[in-house]
CSV table of C-alpha atoms and ligand atoms in Angstrom, one decimal:
chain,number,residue,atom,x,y,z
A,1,UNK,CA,-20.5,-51.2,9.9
A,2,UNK,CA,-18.4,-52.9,7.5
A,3,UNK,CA,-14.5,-52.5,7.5
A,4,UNK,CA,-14.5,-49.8,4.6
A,5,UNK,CA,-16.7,-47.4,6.8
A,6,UNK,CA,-14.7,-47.6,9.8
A,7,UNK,CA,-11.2,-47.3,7.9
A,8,UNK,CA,-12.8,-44.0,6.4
A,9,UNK,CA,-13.8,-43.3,10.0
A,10,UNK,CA,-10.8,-43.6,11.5
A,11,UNK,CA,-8.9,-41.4,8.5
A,12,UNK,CA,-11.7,-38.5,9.2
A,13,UNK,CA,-10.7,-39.0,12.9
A,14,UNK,CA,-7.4,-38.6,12.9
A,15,UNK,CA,-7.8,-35.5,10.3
A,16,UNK,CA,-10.1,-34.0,13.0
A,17,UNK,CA,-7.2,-34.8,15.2
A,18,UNK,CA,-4.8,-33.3,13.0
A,19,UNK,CA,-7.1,-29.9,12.1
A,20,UNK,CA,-7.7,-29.5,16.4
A,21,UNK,CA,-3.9,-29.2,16.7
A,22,UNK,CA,-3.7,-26.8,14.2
A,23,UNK,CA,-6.1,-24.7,16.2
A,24,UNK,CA,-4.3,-25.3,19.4
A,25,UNK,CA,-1.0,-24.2,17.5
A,26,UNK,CA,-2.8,-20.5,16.6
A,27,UNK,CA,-4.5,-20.2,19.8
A,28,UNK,CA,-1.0,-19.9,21.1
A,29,UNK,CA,0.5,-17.7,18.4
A,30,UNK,CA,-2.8,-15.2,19.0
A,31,UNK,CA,-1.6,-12.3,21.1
A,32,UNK,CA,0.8,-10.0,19.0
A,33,UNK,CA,1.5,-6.4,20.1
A,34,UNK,CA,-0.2,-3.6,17.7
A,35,UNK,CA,2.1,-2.2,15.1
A,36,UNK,CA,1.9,2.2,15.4
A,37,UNK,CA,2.0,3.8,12.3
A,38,UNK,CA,2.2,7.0,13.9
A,39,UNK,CA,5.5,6.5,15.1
A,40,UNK,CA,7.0,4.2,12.2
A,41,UNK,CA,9.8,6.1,10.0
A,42,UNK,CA,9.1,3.9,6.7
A,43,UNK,CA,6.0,2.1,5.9
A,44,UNK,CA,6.3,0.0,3.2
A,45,UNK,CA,3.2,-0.7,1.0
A,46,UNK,CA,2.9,-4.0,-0.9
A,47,UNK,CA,0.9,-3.7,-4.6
A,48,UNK,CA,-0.4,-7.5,-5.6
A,49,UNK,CA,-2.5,-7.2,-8.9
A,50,UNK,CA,-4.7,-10.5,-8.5
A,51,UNK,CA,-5.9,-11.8,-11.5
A,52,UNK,CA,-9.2,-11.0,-13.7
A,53,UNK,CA,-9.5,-7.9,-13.8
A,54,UNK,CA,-7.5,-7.4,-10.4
A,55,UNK,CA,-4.6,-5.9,-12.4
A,56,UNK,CA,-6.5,-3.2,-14.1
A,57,UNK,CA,-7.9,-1.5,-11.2
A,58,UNK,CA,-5.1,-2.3,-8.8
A,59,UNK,CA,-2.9,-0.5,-11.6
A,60,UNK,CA,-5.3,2.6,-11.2
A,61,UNK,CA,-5.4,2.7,-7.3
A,62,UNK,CA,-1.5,2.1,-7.7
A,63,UNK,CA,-1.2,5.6,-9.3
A,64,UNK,CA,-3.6,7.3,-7.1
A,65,UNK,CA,-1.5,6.2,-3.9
A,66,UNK,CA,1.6,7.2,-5.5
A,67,UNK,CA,0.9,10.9,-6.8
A,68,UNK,CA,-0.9,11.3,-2.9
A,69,UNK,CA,2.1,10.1,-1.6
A,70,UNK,CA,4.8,11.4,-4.1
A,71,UNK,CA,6.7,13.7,-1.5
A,72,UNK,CA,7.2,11.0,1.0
A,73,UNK,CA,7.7,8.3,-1.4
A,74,UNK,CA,10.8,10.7,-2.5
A,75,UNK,CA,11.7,11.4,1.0
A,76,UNK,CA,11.9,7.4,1.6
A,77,UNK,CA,9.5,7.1,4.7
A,78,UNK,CA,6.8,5.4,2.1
A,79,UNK,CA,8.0,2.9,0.1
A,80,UNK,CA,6.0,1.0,-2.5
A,81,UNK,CA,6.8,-2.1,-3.2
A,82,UNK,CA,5.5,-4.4,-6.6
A,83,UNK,CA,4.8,-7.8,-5.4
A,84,UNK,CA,4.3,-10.6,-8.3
A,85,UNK,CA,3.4,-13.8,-8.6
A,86,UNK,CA,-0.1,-13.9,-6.7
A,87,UNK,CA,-1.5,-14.9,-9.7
A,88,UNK,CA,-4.2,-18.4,-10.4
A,89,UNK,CA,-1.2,-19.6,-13.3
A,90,UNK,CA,1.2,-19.3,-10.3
A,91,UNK,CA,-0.8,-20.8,-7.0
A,92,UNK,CA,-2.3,-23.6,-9.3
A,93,UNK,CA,2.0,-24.5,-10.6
A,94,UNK,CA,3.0,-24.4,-7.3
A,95,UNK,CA,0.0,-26.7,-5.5
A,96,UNK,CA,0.1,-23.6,-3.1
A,97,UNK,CA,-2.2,-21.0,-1.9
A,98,UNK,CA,0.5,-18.2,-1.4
A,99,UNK,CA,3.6,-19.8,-2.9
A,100,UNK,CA,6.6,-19.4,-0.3
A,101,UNK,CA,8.5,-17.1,-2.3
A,102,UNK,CA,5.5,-14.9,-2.9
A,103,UNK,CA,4.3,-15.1,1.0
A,104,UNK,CA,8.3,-14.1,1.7
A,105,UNK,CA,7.8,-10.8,-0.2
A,106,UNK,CA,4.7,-9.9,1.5
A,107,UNK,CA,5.6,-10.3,5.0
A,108,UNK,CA,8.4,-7.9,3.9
A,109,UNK,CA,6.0,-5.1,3.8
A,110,UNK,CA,3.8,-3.8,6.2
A,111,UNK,CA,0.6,-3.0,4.8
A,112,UNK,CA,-0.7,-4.3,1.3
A,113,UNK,CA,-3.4,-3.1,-1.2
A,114,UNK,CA,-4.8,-6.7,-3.2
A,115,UNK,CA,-6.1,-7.1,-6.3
A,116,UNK,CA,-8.9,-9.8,-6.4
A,117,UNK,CA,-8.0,-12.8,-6.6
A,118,UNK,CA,-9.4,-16.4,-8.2
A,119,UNK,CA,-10.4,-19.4,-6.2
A,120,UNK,CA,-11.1,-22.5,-8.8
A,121,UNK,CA,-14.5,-24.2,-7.7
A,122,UNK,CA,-13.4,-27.8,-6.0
A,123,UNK,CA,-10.1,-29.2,-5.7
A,124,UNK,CA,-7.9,-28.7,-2.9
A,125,UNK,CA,-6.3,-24.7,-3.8
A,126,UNK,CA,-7.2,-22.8,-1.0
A,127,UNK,CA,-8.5,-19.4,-1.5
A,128,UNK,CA,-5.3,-17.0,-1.3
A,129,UNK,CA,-7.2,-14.6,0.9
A,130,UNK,CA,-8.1,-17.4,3.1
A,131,UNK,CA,-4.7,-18.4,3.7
A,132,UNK,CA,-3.2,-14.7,3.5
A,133,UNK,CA,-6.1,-13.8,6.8
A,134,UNK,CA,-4.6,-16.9,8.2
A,135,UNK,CA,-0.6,-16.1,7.5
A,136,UNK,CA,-0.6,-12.7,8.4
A,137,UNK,CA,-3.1,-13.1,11.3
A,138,UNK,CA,-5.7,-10.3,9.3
A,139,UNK,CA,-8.1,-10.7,12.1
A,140,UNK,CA,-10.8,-8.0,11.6
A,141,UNK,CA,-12.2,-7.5,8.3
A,142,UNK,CA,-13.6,-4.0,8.0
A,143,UNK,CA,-16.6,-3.0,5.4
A,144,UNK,CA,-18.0,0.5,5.6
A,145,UNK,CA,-21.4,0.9,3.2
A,146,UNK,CA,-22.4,4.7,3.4
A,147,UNK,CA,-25.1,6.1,1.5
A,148,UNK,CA,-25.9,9.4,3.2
A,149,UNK,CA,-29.0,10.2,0.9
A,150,UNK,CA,-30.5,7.5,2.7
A,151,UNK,CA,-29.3,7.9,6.1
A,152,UNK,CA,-27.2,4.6,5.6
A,153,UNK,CA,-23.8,4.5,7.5
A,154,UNK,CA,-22.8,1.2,8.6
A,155,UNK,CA,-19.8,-0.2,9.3
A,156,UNK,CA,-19.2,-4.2,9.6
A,157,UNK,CA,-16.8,-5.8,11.5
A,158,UNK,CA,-16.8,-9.3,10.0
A,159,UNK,CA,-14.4,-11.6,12.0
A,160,UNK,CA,-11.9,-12.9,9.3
A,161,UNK,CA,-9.7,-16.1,10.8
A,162,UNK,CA,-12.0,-18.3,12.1
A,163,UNK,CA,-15.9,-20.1,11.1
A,164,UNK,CA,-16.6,-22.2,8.4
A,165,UNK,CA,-14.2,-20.5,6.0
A,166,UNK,CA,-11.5,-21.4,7.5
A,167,UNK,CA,-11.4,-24.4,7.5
A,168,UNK,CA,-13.3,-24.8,4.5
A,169,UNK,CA,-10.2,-26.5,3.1
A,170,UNK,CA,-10.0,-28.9,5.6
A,171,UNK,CA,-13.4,-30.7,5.8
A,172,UNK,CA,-13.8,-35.0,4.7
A,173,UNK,CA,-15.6,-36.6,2.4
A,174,UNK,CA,-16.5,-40.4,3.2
A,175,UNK,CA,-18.4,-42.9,1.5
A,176,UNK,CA,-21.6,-41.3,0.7
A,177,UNK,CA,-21.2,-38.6,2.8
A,178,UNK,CA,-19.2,-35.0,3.1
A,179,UNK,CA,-18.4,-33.1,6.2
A,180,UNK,CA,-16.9,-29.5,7.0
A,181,UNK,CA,-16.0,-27.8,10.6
A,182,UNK,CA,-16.4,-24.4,11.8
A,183,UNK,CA,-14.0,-23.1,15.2
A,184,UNK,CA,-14.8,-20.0,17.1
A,185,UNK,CA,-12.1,-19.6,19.7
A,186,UNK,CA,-12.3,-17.1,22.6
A,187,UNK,CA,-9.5,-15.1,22.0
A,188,UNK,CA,-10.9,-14.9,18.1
A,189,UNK,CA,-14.0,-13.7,19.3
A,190,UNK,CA,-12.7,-11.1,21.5
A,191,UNK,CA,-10.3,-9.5,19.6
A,192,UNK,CA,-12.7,-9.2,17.0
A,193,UNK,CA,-15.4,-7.9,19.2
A,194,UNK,CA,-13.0,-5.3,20.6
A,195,UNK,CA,-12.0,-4.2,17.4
A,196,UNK,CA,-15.7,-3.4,16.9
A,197,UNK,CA,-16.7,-2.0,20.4
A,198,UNK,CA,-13.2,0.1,19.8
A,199,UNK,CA,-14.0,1.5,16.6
A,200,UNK,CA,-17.9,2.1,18.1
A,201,UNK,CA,-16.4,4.0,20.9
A,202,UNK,CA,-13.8,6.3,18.7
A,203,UNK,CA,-16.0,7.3,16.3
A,204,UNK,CA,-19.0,8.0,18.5
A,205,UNK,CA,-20.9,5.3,17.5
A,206,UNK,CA,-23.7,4.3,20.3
A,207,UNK,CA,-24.8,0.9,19.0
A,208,UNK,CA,-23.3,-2.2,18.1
A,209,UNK,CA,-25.5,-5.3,16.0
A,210,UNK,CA,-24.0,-8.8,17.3
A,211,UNK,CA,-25.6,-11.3,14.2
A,212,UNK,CA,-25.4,-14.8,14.4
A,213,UNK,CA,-27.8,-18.2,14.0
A,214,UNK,CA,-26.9,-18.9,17.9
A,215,UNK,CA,-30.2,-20.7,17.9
A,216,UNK,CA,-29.0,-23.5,15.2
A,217,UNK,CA,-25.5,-23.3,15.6
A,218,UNK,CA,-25.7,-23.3,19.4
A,219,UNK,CA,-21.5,-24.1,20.1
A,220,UNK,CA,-19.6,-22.0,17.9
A,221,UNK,CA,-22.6,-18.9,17.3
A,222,UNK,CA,-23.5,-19.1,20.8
A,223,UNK,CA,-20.0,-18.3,22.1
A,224,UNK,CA,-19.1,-15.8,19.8
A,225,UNK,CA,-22.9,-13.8,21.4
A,226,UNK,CA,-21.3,-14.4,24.7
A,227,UNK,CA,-17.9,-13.2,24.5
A,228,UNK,CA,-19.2,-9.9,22.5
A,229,UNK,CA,-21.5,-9.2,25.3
A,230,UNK,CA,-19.1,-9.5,28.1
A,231,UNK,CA,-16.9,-7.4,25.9
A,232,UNK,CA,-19.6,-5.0,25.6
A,233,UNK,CA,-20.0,-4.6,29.3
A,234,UNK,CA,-16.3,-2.8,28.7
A,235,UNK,CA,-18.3,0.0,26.7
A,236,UNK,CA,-20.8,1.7,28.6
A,237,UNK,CA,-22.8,4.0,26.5
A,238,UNK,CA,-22.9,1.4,23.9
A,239,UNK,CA,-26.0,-0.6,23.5
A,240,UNK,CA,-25.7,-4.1,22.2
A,241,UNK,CA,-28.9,-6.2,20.5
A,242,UNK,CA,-28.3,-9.4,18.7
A,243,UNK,CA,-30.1,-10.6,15.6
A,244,UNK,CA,-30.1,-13.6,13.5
A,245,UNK,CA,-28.0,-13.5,10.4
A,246,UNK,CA,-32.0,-14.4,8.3
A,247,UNK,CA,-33.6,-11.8,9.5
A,248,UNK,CA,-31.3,-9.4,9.5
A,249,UNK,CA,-30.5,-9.6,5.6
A,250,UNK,CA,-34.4,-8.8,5.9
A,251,UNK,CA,-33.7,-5.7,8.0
A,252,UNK,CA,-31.1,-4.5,5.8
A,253,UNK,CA,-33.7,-3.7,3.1
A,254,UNK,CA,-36.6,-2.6,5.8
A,255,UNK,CA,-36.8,1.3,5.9
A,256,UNK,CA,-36.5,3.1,8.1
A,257,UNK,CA,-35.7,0.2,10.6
A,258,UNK,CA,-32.0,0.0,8.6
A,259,UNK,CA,-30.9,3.6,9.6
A,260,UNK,CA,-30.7,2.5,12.5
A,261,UNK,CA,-27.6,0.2,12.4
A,262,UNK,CA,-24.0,1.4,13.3
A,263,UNK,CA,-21.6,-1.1,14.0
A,264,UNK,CA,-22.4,-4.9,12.7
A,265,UNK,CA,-20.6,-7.2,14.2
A,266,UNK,CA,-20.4,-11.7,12.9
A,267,UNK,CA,-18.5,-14.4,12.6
A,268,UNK,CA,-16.9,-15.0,9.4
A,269,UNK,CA,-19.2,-16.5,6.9
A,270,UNK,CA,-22.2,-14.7,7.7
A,271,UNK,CA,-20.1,-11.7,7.1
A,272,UNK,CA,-19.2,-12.7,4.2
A,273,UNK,CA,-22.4,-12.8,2.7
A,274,UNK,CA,-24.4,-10.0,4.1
A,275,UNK,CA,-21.5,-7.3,3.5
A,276,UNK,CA,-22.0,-8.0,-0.4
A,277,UNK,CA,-25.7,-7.6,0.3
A,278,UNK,CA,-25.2,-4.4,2.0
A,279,UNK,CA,-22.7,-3.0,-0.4
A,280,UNK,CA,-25.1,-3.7,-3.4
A,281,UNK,CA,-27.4,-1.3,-1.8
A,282,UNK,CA,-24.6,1.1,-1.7
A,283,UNK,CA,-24.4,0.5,-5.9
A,284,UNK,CA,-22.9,-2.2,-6.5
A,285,UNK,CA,-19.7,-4.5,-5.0
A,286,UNK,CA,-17.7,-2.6,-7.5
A,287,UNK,CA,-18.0,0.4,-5.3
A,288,UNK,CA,-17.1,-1.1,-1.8
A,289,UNK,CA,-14.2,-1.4,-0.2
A,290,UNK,CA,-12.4,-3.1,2.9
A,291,UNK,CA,-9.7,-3.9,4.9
A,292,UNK,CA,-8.1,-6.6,6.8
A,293,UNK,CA,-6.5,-5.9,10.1
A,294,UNK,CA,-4.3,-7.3,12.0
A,295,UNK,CA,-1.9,-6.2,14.7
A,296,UNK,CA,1.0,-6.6,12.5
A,297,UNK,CA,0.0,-6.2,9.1
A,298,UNK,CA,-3.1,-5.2,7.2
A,299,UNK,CA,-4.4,-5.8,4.1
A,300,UNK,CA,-6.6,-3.4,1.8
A,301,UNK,CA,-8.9,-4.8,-1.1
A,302,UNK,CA,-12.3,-4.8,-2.8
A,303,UNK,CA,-14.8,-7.0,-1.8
A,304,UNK,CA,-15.6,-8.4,-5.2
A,305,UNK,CA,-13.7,-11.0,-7.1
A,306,UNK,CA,-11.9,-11.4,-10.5
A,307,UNK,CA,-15.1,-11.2,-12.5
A,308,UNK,CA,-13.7,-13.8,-15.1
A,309,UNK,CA,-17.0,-12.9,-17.0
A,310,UNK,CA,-15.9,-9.3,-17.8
A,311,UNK,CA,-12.7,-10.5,-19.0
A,312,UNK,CA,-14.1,-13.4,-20.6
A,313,UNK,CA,-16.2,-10.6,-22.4
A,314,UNK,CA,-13.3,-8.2,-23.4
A,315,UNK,CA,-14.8,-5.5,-20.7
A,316,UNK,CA,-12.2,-6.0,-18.4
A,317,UNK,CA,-11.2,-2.1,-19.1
A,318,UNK,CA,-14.5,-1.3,-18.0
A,319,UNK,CA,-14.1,-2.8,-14.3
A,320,UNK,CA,-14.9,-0.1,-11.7
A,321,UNK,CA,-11.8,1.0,-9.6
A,322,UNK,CA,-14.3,3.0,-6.9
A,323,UNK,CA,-14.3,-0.7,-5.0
A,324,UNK,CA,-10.1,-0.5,-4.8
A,325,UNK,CA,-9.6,3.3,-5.0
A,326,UNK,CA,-11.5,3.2,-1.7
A,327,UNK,CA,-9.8,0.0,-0.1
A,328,UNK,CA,-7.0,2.5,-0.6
A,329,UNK,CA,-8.5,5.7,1.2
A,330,UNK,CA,-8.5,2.5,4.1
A,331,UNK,CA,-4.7,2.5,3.8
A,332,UNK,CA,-4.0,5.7,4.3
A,333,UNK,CA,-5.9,6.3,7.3
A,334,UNK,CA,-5.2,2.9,8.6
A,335,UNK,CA,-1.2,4.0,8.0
A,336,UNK,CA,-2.5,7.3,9.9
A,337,UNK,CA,-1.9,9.2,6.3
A,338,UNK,CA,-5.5,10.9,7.3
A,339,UNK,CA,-4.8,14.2,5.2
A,340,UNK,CA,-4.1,12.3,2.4
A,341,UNK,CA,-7.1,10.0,3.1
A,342,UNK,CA,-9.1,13.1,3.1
A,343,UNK,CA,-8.2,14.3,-0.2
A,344,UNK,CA,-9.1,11.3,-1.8
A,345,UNK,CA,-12.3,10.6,0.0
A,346,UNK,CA,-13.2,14.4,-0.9
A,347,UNK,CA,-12.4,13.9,-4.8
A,348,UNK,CA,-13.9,10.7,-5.1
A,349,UNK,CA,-17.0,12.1,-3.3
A,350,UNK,CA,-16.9,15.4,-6.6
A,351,UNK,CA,-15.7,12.7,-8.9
A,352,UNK,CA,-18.5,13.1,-11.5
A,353,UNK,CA,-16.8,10.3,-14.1
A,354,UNK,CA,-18.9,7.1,-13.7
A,355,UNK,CA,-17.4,3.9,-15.0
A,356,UNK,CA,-20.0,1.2,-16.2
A,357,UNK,CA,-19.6,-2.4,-17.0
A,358,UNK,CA,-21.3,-2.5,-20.1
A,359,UNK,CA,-19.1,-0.2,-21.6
A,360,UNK,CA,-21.4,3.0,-21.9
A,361,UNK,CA,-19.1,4.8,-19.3
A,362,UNK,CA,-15.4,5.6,-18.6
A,363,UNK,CA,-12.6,2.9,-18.2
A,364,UNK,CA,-11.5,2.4,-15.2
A,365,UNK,CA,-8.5,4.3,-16.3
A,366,UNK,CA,-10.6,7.5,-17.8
A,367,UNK,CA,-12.0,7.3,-13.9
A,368,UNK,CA,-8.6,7.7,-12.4
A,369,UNK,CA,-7.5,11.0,-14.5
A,370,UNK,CA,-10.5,12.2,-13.9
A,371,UNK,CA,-9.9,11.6,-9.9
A,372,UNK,CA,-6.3,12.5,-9.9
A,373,UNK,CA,-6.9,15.9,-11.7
A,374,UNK,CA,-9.3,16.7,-8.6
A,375,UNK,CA,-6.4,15.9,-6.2
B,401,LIG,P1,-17.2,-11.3,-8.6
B,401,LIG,O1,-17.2,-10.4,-7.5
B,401,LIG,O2,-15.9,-11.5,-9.3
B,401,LIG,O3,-18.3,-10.8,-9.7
B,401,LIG,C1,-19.6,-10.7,-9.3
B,401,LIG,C2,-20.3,-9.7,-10.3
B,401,LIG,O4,-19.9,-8.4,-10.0
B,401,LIG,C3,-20.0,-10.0,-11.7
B,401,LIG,O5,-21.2,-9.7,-12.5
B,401,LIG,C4,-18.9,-9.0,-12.0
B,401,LIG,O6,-18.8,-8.7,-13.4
B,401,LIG,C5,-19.3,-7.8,-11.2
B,401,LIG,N1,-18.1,-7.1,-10.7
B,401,LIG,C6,-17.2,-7.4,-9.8
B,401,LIG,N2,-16.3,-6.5,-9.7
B,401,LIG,C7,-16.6,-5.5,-10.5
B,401,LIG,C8,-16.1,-4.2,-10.8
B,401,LIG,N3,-15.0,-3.7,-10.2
B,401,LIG,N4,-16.7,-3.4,-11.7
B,401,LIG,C9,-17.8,-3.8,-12.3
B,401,LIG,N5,-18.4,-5.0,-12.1
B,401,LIG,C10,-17.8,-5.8,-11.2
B,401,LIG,O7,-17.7,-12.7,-8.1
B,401,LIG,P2,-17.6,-14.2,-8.6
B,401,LIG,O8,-17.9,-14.2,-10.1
B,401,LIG,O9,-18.5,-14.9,-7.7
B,401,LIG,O10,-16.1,-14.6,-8.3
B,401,LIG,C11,-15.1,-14.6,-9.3
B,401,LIG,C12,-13.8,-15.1,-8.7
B,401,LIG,O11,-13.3,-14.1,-7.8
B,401,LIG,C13,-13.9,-16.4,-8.0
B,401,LIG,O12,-12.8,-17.2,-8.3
B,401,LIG,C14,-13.9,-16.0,-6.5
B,401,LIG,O13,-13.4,-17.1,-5.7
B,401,LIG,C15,-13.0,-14.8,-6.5
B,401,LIG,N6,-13.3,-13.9,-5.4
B,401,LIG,C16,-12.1,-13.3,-4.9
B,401,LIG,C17,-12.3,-12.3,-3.9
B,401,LIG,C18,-11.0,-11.6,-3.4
B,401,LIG,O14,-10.0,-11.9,-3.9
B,401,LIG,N7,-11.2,-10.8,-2.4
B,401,LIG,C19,-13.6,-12.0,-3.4
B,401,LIG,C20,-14.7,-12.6,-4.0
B,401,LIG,C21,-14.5,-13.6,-5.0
């Protein structure tokens, strides 16, 4: 071993050191009491465009919320509240994620709808939702795919602060070599599982899909299958099966086998990728939505990104709002606004306008008249 190597091992040791503490630190910070809605006398909702084509559709979803919520924005118990500055030019200025002044606005509000936002390939900028999950402890990330023609209902529960992804930032690279962590925590893991088995058990839901690669990654994967089946034992009436996350993105295309699924529950990363599957089946990611729960706040979004391509390609008009429109349905029942939820699940549902990224369709503007005049 000659003296370079072991310098470089002793700087990836102590950032391993460094990176545990940090884990410690949350672990202790983890257990927050559960904001009610029902009871709050103003909830104020924070609007961040994004960038791409995030301020487009965020504008549209913007106009829906407020004409849905026009009598109680006037009465004062809903406030909305423009937040700027989330934008690439911004984070890349300021070195920082979330700049502080930015981050300060948003914790000022307690629920927020997001326009997507970019991550630049390499470098050291973490991805603003990354450190947003992290900041405002955004815990469970919820992604309903429905496609009732085909006897599709699912609803995933992707756990949103821990796995690869969060410390994705955070890994070393030493000579020859590059190497990232992944943490599953027991209180992360429960939480997450609850909020699954919770949701299961309030909306009549019988069965819940734990998916991991326990086999491979035997540590991390293998808790997080433990933990969700003592937390199942909490839930009797609901069965509990675990798959791998290989097969399963199998299984999500296998007919009938799919209809069965409910509730899907995974770690982070896995979830990640197998929700965009699942919402293509559903049309596209520019028709999903999702939301990111924590006990304080919460945070409402699509599931796709920027697409710099469409802007790159003057189609930015031409984004589909559906993905945002319904992150915002989220809101309002997650702010227990349910009647208003309804009316804007119902029109999207006899919404006939359909927006297309090639330009043949509406804009995503013509799409929101046409949804508002069915309010
Ligand atoms: P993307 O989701 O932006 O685009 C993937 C494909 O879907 C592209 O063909 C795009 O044109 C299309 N698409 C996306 N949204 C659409 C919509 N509303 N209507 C019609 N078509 C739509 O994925 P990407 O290209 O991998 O990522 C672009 C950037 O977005 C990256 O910087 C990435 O890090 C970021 N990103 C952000 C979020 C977020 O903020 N939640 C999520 C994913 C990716």
């Amino acid at each position: 071993m000659n003296t370079a190597m072991n310098t470089a091992m002793n700087d990836a040791a102590e950032a391993f050191r460094k990176l545990l503490e940090a884990q410690f630190l949350r672990l202790e910070h983890m257990n927050t009491e559960r904001t009610d809605f029902s009871r709050k006398e103003t909830v104020t909702i924070g609007i961040i465009d994004g960038d791409g084509i995030g301020p487009i559709i965020t504008a549209q979803a913007s106009r829906v919320l407020e004409k849905l919520l026009a009598d109680e924005i006037a009465a004062g118990s809903i406030v909305i509240k423009q937040i700027y500055g989330l934008t690439i030019e911004n984070r890349m200025a300021c070195g920082q994620p979330i700049p502080a002044d930015v981050l300060a606005q948003i914790k000022t509000c307690d629920v927020l709808l997001k326009g997507p936002t970019t991550t630049p390939h390499g470098g050291t900028l973490e991805s603003a939702n990354v450190a947003m999950r992290r900041e405002l402890d955004l815990y469970a990330n919820c992604r309903p795919v429905c496609i009732p023609e085909k006897n599709i209902d699912w609803m995933f529960f992707r756990e949103n602060t821990e796995g690869e992804y969060v410390l994705g930032s955070h890994g070393v690279e030493l000579p020859g070599m590059a190497v990232d962590f992944k943490v599953t925590t027991d209180l992360g893991t429960r939480r997450i599982a609850r909020a699954a088995f919770d949701y299961a058990k309030n909306n009549g839901k019988t069965h819940v899909a734990v998916v991991t690669k326990a086999n491979i990654m035997k540590k991390t994967d293998g808790k997080f299958t433990a933990i969700a089946h003592e937390v199942a034992a909490e839930y009797p009436g609901i069965t509990v099966d675990d798959y791998y996350i290989d097969i399963m993105t199998a299984n999500l295309l296998k007919e009938p086998l799919r209809e069965q699924f409910q509730v899907i529950l995974l770690p982070n990363l896995y979830g990640d990728i197998i929700t965009d599957e699942a919402a293509q089946i559903q049309g596209g990611v520019g028709t999903a939505g999702s939301a990111n729960i924590g006990d304080q706040y919460a945070m409402f979004e699509a599931i796709h990104g920027s697409a710099p391509r469409m802007i790159q390609r003057g189609m930015g008009d031409y984004a589909n709002p559906e993905s945002i429109i319904k992150a915002s349905a989220m809101l309002l029942r997650h702010i227990c606004r349910v009647n208003a939820a309804e009316r804007l699940e119902k029109a999207m549902e006899a919404c006939a306008v359909t927006v297309t990224s090639d330009g043949a369709g509406a804009t995503a503007e013509q799409y929101a008249d046409a949804l508002m005049a069915l309010l």
